[in-house]
mmCIF file of C-alpha atoms in Angstrom:
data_model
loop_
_atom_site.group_PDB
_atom_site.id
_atom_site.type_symbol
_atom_site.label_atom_id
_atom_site.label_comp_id
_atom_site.label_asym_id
_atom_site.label_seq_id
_atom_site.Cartn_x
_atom_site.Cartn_y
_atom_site.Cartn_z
ATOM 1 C CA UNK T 17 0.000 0.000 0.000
ATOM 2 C CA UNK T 18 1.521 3.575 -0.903
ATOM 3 C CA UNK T 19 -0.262 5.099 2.379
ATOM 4 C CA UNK T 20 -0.512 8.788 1.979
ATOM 5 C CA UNK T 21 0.931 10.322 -0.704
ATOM 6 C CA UNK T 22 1.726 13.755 -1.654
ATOM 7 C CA UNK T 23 2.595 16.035 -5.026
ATOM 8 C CA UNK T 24 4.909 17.805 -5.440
ATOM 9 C CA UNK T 25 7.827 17.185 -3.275
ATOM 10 C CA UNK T 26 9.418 20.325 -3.954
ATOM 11 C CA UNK T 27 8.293 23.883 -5.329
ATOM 12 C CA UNK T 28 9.637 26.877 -5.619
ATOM 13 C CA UNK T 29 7.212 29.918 -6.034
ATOM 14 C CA UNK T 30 7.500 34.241 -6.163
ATOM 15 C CA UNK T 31 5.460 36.008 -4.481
ATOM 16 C CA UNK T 32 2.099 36.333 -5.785
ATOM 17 C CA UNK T 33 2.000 33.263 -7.542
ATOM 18 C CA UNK T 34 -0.747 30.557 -7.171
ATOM 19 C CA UNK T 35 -0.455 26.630 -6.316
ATOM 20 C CA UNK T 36 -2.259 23.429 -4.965
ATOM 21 C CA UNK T 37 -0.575 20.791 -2.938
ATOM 22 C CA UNK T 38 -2.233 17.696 -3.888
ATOM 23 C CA UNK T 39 -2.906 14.923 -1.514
ATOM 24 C CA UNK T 40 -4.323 11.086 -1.480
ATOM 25 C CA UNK T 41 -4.552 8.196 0.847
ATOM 26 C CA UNK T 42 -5.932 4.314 -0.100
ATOM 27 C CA UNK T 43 -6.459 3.395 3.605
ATOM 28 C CA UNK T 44 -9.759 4.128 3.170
ATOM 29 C CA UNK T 45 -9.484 6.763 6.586
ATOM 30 C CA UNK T 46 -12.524 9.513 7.156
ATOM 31 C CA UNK T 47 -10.297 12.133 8.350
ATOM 32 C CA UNK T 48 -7.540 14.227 7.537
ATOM 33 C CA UNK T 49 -5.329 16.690 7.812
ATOM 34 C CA UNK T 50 -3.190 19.357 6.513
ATOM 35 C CA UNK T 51 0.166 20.528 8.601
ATOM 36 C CA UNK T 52 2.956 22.808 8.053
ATOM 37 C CA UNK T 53 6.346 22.307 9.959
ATOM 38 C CA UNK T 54 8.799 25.341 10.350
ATOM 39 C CA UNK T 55 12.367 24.988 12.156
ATOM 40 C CA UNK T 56 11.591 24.889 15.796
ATOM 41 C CA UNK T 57 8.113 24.764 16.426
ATOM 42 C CA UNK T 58 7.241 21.514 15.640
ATOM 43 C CA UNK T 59 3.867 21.189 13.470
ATOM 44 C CA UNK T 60 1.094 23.210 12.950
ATOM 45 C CA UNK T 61 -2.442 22.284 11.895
ATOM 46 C CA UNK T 62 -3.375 24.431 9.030
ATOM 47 C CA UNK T 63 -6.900 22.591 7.823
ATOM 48 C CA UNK T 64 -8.383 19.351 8.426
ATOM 49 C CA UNK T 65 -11.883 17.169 7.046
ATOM 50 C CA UNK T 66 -13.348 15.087 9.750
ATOM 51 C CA UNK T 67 -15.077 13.105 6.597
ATOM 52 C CA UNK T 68 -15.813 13.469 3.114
ATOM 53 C CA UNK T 69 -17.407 17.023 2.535
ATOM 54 C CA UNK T 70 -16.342 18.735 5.767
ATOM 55 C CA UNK T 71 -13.428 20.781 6.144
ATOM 56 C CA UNK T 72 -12.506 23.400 9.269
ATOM 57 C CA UNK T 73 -10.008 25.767 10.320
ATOM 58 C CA UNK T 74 -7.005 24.893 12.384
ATOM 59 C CA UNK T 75 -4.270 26.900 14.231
ATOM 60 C CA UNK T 76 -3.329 28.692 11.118
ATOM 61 C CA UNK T 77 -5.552 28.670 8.144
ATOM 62 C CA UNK T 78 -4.725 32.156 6.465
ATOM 63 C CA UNK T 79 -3.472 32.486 3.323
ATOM 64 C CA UNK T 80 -5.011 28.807 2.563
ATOM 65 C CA UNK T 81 -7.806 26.712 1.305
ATOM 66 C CA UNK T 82 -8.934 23.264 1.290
ATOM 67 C CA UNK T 83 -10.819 20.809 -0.955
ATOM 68 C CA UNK T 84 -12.101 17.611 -0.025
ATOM 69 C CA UNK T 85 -12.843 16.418 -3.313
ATOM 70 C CA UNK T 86 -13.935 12.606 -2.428
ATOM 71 C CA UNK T 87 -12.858 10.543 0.654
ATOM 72 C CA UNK T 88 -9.233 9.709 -1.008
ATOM 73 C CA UNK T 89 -8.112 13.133 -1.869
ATOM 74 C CA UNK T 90 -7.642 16.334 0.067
ATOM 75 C CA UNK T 91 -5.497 19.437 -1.447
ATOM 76 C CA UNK T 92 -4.707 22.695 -0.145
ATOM 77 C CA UNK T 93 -4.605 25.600 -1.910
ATOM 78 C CA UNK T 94 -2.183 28.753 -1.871
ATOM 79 C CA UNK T 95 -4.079 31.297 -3.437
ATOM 80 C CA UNK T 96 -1.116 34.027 -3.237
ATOM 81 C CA UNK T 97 1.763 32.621 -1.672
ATOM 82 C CA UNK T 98 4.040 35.083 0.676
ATOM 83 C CA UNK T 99 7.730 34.679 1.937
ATOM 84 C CA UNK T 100 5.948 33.540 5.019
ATOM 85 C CA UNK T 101 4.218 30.248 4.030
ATOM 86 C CA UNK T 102 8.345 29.124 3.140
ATOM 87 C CA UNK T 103 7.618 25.899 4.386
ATOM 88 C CA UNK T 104 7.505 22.301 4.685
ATOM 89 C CA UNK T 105 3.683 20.802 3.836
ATOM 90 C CA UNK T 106 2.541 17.484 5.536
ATOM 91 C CA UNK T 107 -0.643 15.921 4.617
ATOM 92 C CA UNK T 108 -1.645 13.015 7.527
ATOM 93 C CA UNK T 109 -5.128 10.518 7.699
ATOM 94 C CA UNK T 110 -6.253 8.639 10.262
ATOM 95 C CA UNK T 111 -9.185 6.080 10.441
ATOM 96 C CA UNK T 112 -12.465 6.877 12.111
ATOM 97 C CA UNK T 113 -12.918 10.316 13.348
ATOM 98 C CA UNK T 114 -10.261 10.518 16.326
ATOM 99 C CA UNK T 115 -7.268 12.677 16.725
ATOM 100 C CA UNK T 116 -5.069 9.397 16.801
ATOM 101 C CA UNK T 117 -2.687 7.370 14.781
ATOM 102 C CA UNK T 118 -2.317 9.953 12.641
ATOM 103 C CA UNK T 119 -0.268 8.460 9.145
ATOM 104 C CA UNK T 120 1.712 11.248 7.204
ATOM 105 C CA UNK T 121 2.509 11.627 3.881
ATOM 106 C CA UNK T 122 6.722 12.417 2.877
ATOM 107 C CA UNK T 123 6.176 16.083 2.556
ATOM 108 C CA UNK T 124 6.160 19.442 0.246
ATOM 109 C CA UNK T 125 9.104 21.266 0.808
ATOM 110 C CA UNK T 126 7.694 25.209 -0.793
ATOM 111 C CA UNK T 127 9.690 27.963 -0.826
ATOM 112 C CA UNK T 128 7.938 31.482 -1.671
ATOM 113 C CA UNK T 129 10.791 34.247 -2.653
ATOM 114 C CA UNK B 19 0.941 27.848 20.818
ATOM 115 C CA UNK B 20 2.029 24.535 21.241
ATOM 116 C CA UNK B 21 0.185 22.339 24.427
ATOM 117 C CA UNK B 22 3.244 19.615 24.361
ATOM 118 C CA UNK B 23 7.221 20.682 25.066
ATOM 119 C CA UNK B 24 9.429 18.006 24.628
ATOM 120 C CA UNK B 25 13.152 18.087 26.607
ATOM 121 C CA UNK B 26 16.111 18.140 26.017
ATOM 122 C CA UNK B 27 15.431 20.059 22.668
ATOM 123 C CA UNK B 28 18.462 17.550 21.659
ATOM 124 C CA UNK B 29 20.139 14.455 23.015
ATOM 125 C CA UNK B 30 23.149 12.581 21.592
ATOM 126 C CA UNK B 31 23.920 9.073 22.883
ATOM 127 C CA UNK B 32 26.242 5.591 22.021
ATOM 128 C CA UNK B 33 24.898 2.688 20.285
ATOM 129 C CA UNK B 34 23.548 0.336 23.059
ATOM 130 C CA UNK B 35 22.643 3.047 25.770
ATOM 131 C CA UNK B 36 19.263 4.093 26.763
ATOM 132 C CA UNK B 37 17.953 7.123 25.235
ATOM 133 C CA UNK B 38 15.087 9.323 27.710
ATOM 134 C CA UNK B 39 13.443 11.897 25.971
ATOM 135 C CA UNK B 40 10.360 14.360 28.307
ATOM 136 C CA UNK B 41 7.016 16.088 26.911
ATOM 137 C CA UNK B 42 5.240 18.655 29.513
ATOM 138 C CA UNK B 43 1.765 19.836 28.773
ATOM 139 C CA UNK B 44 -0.747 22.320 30.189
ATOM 140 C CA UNK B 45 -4.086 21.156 30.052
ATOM 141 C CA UNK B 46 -6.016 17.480 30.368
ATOM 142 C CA UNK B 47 -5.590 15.423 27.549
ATOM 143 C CA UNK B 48 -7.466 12.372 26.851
ATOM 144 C CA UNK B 49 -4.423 10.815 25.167
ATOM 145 C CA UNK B 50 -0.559 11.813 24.570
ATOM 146 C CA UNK B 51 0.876 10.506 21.389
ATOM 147 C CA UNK B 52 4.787 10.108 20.639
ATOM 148 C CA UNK B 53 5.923 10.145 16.751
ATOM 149 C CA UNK B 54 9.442 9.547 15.202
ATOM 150 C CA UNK B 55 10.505 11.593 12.068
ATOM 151 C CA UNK B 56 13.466 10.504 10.182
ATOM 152 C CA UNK B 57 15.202 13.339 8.085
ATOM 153 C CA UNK B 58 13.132 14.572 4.984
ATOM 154 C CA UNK B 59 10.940 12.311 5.919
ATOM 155 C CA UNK B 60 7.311 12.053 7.112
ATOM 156 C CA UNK B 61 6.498 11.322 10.875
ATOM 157 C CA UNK B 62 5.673 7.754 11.922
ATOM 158 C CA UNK B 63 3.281 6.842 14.956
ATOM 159 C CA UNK B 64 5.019 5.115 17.569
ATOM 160 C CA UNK B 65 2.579 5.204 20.429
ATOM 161 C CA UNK B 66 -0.348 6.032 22.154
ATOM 162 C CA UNK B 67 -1.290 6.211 26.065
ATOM 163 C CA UNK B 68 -4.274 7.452 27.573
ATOM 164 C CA UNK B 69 -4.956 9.004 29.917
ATOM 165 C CA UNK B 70 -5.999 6.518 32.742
ATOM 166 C CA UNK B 71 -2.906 4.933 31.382
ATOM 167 C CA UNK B 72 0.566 4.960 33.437
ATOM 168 C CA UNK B 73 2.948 2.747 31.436
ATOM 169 C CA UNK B 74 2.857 1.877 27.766
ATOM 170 C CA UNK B 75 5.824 -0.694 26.158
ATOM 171 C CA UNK B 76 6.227 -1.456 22.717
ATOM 172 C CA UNK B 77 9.412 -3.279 21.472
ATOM 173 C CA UNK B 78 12.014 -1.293 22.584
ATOM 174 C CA UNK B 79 9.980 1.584 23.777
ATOM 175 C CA UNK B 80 8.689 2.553 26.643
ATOM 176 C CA UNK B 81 6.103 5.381 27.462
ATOM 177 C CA UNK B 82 5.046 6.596 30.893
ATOM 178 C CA UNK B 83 2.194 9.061 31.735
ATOM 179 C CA UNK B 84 2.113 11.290 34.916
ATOM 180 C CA UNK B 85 -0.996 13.137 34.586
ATOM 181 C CA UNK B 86 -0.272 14.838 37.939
ATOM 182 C CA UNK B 87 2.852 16.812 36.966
ATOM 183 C CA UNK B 88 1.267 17.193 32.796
ATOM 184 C CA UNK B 89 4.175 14.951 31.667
ATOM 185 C CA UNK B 90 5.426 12.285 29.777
ATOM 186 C CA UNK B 91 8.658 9.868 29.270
ATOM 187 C CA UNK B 92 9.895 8.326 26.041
ATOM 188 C CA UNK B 93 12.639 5.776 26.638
ATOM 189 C CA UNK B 94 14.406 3.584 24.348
ATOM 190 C CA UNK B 95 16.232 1.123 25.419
ATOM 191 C CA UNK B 96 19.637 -0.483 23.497
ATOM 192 C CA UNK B 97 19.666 1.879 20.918
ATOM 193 C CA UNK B 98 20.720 2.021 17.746
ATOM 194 C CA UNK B 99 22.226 4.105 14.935
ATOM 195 C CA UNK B 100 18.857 3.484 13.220
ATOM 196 C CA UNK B 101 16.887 4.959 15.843
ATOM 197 C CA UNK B 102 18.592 8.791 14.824
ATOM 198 C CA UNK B 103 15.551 11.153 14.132
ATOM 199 C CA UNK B 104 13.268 13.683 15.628
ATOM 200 C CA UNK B 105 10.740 12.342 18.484
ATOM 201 C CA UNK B 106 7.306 14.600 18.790
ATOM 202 C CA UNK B 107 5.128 14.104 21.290
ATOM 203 C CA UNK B 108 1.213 15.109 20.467
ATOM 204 C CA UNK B 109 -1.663 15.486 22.632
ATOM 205 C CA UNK B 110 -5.205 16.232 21.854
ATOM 206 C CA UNK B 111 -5.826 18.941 24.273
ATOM 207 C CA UNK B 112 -7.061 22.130 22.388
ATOM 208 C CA UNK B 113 -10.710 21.276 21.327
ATOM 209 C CA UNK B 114 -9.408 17.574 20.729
ATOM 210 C CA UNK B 115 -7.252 18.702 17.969
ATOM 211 C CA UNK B 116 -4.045 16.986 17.657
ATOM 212 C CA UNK B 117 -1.045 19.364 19.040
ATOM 213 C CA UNK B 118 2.472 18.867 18.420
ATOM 214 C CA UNK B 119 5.754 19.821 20.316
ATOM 215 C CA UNK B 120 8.845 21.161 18.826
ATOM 216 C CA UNK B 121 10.260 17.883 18.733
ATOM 217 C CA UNK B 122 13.847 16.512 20.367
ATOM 218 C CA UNK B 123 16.233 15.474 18.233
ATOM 219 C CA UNK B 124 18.204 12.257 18.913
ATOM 220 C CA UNK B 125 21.460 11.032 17.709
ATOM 221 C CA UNK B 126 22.556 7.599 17.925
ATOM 222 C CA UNK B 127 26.590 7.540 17.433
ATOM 223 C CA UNK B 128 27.958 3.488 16.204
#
């Protein structure tokens, strides 16, 4: 089983510029999750989907947007990137609707100049 | 704002000894989570405890809960060069989200 997996692995954008991290999982989970991890302070929640057609805000949504297009796939959307979401992306799952054994995805590394 | 704080912020050991790693948090929890990331990599569940838990083993780990003092222990024992990475601990404190600590970093010398 691939497990979670995300596109693209690395990006480079300017300023301005649009982009959507893609993300898929064939465990067949309800929820999940969108993070961002910056040197230091560990991960942050950005958005999550509890289960297919749900979506809410977490620690630090702005600047973002979600889709959960069907219970596989959930991408997140830069809609004009900033020097400030220079980041590393994680996409997780987890089965049922819990906050536990959460299964991550290898990571978008973005860089906004 | 993070709810878990994991210490020392980074540990470096020998093959074969013991490696103890701490995560303090502020409010009740329902369950504290520890997860292991290896470089450029994505993090990998290790284990879970809940609360009315005290002591948790898997394999070569072992977790312990004090929900008195808000923290928790991460040891593993005899390890190995293959057990280098970053160790987050993650409680669901915060409206039941899933919060995550800055991480210690462990490396395992051969």
């Amino acid at each position: 089983n691939a497990g979670v997996t995300q596109t693209p692995k690395f990006q480079v954008l300017k300023t301005g510029q649009s982009m959507t991290l893609q993300c898929a999982q064939d465990m067949n989970h309800n929820s999940m999750y969108w993070y961002r991890q910056d040197p230091g302070m560990g991960l942050r929640l950005i958005y999550y989907s509890a289960s297919e057609g749900t979506t809410d805000k977490g620690e630090v949504p702005n600047g973002y947007n979600v889709s959960r297009l069907n219970k596989r796939e959930f991408s997140l959307r830069l809609e004009s990137a900033a020097p400030s979401q220079t980041s590393v992306y994680f996409c997780a799952s987890s089965e049922g609707n819990r906050w536990e054994k959460l299964f991550f995805g290898s990571g978008t590394q973005l860089s906004v100049l | 704002s993070q709810q878990g704080e994991e210490d020392p912020q980074a540990l470096s050991i020998q093959e074969g000894e013991n490696a103890t790693m701490n995560c303090s948090y502020k409010t009740s929890i329902n369950n504290l989570q520890w997860y292991r990331q290896n470089s450029g990599r994505g993090l990998v569940h290790l284990i879970l405890i809940r609360s009315n838990e005290r002591e948790k083993h898997s394999g070569r780990l072992r977790v312990t809960l004090d929900t008195s003092k808000k923290s928790s222990s991460l040891l593993i024992t005899a390890s190995r060069a293959a057990d280098t990475a970053s160790y987050f601990c993650a409680t669901d404190a915060s409206g039941n989200k899933l919060v995550f600590g800055a991480g210690t970093i462990l490396r395992v010398k051969s």
